[in-house]
Coordinates of N, CA and C in Angstrom, one line a residue:
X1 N -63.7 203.4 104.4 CA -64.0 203.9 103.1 C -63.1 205.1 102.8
X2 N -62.8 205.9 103.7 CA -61.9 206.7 103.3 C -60.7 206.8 103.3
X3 N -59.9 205.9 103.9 CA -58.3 205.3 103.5 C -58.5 205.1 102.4
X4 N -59.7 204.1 101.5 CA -59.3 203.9 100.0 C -59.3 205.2 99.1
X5 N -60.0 206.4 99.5 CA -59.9 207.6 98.7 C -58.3 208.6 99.0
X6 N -57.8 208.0 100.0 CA -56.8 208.9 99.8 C -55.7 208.6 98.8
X7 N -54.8 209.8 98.3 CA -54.1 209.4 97.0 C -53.0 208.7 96.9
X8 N -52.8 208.1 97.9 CA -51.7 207.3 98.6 C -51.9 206.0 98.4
X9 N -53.6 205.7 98.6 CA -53.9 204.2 98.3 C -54.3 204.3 97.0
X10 N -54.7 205.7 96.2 CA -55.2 205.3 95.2 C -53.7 204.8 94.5
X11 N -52.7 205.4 94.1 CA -51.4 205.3 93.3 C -51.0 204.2 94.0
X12 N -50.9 203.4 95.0 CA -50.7 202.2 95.3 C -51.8 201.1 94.4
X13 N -52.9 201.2 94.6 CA -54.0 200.3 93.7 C -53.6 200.5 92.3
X14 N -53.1 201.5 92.0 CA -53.0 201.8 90.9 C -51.6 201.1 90.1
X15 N -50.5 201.3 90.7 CA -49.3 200.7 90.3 C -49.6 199.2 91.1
X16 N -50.5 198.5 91.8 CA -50.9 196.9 91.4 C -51.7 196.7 90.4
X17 N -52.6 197.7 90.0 CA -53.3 196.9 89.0 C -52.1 197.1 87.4
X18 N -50.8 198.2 87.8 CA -50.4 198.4 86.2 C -49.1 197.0 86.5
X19 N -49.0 196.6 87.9 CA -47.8 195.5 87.6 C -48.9 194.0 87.3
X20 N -50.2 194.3 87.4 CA -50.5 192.4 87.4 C -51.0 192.6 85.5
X21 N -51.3 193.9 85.6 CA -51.5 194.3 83.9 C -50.0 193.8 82.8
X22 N -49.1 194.5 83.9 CA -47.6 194.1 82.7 C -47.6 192.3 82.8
X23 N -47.7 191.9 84.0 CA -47.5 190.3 84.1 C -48.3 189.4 83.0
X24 N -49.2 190.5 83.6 CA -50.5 189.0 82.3 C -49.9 189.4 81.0
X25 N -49.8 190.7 80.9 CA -49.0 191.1 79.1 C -47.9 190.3 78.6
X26 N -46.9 190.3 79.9 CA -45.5 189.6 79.5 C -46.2 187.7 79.3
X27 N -46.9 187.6 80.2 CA -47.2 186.1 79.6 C -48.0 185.6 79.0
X28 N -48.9 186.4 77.7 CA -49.5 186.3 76.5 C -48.3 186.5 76.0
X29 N -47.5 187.4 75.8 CA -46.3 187.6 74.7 C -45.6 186.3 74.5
X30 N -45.7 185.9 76.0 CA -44.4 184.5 76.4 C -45.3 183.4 75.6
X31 N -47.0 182.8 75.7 CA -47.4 182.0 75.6 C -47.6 181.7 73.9
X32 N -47.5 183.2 73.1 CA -47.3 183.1 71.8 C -45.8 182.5 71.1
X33 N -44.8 182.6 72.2 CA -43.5 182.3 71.8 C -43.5 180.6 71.4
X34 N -42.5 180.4 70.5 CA -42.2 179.0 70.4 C -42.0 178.5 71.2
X35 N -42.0 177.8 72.1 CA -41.0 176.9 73.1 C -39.7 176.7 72.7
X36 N -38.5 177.4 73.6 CA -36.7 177.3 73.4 C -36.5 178.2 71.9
X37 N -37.3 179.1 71.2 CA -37.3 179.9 70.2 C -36.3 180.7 70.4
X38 N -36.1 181.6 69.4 CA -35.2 183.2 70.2 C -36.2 184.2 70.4
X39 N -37.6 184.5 70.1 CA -38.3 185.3 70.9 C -38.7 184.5 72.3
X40 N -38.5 183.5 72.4 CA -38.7 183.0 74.1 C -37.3 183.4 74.5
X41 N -36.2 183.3 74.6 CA -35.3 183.3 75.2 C -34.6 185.3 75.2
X42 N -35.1 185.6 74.0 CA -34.9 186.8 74.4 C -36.4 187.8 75.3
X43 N -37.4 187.1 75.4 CA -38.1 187.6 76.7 C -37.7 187.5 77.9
X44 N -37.2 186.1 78.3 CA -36.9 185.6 79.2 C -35.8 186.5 79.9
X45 N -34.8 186.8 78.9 CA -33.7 187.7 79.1 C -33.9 189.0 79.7
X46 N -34.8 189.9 79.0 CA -35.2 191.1 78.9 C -36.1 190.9 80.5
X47 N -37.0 190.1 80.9 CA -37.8 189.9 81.7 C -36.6 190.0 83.3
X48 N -35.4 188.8 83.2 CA -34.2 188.9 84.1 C -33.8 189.6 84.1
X49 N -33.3 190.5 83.1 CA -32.6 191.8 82.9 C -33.0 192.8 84.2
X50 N -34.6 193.2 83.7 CA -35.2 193.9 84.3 C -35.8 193.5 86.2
X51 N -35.6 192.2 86.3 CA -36.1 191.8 87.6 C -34.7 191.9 88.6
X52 N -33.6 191.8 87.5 CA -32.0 192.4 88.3 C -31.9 193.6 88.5
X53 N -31.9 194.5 87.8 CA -32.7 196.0 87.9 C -33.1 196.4 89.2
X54 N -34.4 195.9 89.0 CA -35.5 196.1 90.3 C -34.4 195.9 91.3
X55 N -34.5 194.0 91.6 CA -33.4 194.0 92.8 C -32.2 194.6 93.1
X56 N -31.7 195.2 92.3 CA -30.0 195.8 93.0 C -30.6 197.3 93.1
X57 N -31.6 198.1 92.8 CA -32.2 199.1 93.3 C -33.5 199.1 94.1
X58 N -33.3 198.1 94.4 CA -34.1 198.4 95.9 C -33.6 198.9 96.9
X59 N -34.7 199.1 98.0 CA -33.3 199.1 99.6 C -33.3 198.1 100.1
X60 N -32.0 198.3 100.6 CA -31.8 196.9 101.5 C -32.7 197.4 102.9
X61 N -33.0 196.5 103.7 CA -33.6 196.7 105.0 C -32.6 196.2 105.8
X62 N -32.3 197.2 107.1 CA -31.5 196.6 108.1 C -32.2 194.9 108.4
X63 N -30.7 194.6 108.3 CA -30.7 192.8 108.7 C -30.7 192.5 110.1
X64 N -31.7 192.1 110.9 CA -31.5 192.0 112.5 C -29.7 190.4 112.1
X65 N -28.9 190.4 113.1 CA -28.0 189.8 113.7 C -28.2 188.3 114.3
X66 N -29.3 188.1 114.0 CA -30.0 186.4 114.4 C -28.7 185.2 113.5
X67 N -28.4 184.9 114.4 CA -27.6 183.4 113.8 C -28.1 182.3 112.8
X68 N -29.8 182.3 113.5 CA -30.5 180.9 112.5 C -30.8 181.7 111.3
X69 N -30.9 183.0 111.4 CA -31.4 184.1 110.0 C -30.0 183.9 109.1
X70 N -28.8 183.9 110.1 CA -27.2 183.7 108.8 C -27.4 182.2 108.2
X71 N -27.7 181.1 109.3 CA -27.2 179.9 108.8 C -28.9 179.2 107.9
X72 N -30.1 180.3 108.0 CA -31.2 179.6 107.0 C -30.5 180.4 105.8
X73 N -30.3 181.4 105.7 CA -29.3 182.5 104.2 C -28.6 181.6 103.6
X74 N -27.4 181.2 104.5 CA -26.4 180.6 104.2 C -27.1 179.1 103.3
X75 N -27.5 178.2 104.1 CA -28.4 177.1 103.4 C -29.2 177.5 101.9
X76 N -30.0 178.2 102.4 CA -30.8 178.5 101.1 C -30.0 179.0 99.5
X77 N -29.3 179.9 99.8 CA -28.1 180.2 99.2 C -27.1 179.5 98.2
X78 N -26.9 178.4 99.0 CA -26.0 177.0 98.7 C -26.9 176.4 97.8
X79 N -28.5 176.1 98.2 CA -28.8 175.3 97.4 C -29.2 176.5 95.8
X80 N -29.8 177.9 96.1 CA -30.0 178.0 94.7 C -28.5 178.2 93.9
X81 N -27.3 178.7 94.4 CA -26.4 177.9 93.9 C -26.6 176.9 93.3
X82 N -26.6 176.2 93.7 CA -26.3 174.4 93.3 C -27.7 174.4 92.2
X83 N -28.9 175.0 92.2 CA -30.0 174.9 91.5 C -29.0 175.3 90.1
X84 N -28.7 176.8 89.7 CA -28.3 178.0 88.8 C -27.0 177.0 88.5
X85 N -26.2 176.6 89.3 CA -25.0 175.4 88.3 C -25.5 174.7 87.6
X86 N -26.3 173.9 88.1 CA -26.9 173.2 87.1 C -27.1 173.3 86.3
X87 N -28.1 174.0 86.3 CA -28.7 174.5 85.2 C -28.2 175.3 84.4
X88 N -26.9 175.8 84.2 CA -25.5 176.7 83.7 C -25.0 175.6 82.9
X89 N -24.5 174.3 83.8 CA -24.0 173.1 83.3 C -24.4 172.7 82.4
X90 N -26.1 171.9 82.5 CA -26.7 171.4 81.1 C -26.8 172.5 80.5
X91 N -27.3 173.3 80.4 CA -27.6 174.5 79.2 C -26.1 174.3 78.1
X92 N -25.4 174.8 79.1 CA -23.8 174.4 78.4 C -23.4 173.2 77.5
X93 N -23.6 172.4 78.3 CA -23.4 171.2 77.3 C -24.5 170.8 76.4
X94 N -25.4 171.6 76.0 CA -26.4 170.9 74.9 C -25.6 171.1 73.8
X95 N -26.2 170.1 73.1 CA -24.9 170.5 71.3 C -25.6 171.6 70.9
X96 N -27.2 172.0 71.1 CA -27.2 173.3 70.2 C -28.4 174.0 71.4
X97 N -27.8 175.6 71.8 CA -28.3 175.6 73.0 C -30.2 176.0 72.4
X98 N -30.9 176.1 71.1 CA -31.9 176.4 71.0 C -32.8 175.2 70.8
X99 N -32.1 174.0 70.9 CA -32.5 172.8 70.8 C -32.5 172.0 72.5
X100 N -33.7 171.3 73.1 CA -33.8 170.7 74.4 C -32.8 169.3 73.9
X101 N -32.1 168.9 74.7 CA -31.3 168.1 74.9 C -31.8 166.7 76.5
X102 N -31.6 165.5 75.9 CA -32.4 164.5 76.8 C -31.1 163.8 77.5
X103 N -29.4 164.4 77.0 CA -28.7 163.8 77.7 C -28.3 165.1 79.2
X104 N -28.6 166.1 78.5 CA -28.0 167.4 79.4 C -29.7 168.4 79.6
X105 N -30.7 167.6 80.3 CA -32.0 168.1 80.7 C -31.8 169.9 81.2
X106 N -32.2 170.9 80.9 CA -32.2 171.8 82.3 C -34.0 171.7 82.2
X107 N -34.4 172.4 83.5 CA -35.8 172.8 84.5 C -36.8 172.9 82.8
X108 N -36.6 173.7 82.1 CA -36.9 173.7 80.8 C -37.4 172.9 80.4
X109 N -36.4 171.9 80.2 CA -36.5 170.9 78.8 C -37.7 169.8 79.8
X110 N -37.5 169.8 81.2 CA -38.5 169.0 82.1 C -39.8 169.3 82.2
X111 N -39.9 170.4 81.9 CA -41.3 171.3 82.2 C -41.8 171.1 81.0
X112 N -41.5 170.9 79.7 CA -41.8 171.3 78.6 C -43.0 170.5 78.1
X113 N -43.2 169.1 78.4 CA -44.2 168.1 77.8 C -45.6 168.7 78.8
X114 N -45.4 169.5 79.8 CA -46.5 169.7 80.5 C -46.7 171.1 80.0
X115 N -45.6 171.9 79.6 CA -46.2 173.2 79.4 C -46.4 173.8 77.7
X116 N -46.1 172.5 77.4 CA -45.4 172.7 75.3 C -46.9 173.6 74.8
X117 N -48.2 173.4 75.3 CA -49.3 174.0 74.4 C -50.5 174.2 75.4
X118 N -50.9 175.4 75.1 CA -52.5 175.5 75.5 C -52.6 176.6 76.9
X119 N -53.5 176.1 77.4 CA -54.0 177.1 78.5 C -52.6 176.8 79.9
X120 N -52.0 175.8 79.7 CA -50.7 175.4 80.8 C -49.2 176.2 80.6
X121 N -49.0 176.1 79.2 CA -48.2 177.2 79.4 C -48.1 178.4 79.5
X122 N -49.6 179.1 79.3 CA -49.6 181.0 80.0 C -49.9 180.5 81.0
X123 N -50.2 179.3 82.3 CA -50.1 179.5 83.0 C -48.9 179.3 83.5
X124 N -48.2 178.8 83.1 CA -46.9 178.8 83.6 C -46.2 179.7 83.2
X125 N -46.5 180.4 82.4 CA -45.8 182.0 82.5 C -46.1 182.5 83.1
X126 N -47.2 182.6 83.6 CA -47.9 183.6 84.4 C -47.3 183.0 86.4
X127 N -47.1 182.0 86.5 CA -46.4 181.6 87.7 C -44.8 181.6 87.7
X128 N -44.3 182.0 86.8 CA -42.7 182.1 86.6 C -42.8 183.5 87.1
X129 N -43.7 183.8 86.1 CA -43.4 185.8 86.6 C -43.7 186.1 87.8
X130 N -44.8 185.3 88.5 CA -45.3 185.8 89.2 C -44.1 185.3 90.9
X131 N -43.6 184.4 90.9 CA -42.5 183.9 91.5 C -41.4 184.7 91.5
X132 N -41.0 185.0 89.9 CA -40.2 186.1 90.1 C -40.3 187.8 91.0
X133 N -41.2 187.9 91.0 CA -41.9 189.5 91.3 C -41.8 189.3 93.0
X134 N -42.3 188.0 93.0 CA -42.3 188.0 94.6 C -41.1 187.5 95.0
X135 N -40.0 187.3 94.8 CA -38.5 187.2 95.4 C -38.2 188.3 94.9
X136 N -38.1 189.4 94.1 CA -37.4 190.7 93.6 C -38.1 191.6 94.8
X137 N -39.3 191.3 95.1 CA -40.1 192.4 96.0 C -40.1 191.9 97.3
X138 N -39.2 190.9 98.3 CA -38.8 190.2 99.1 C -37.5 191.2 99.8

């Protein structure tokens, strides 16, 4: 009981309950947005913006020298590569990029019939962000 009173854990409890406060906020905001709108896409933006932010000012942690830790990096790496082309590609080639496109799909336009309305899409805002947060705090 008394680790939780010191002010160390309190301002820890405290900056988790103000990051799961901003998450649920950012995905009511998100869940009111059109789907593929310009207030979805400029959240979306502002949300990456800021989750780029975080990550290039964090610290790095010394990297132990492990081979399978280069060649799991290296793999994992390649593939979200190959994810983020993709999905660069079709976004690219749709004739209008605020309109979903069925010849040039991205992750979006796939997700959308499950998350187009209701209590599914704040949840799926609420698991974008929350995915995000946990590879920025990785």
């Amino acid at each position: 009981m008394a680790a939780d009173s010191t002010p160390a854990a309190r301002s820890s409890s405290g900056r988790r309950a103000l990051t799961v406060a901003c998450v649920v906020a950012v995905a009511a905001v998100g869940w009111v947005t059109r789907p593929f709108g310009w207030a979805a896409t400029a959240l979306v933006l502002v949300v990456g913006a800021a989750a780029l932010v975080r990550a290039i000012r964090a610290e790095s942690a010394v990297r132990p020298k492990d081979p399978s830790l280069r060649r799991g990096t290296a793999i994992w790496s390649a593939l979200l590569l190959a994810a983020v082309g993709w999905e660069a590609y079709a976004f690219v080639r749709q004739p209008d990029w605020m309109t979903p496109s069925d010849q040039h799909p991205t992750l979006s336009t796939l997700l959308d019939p499950a998350l187009e309305h209701g209590p599914l899409r704040f949840a799926g805002w609420l698991a974008w962000l929350a995915v995000g947060y946990w590879l920025v705090t990785r």
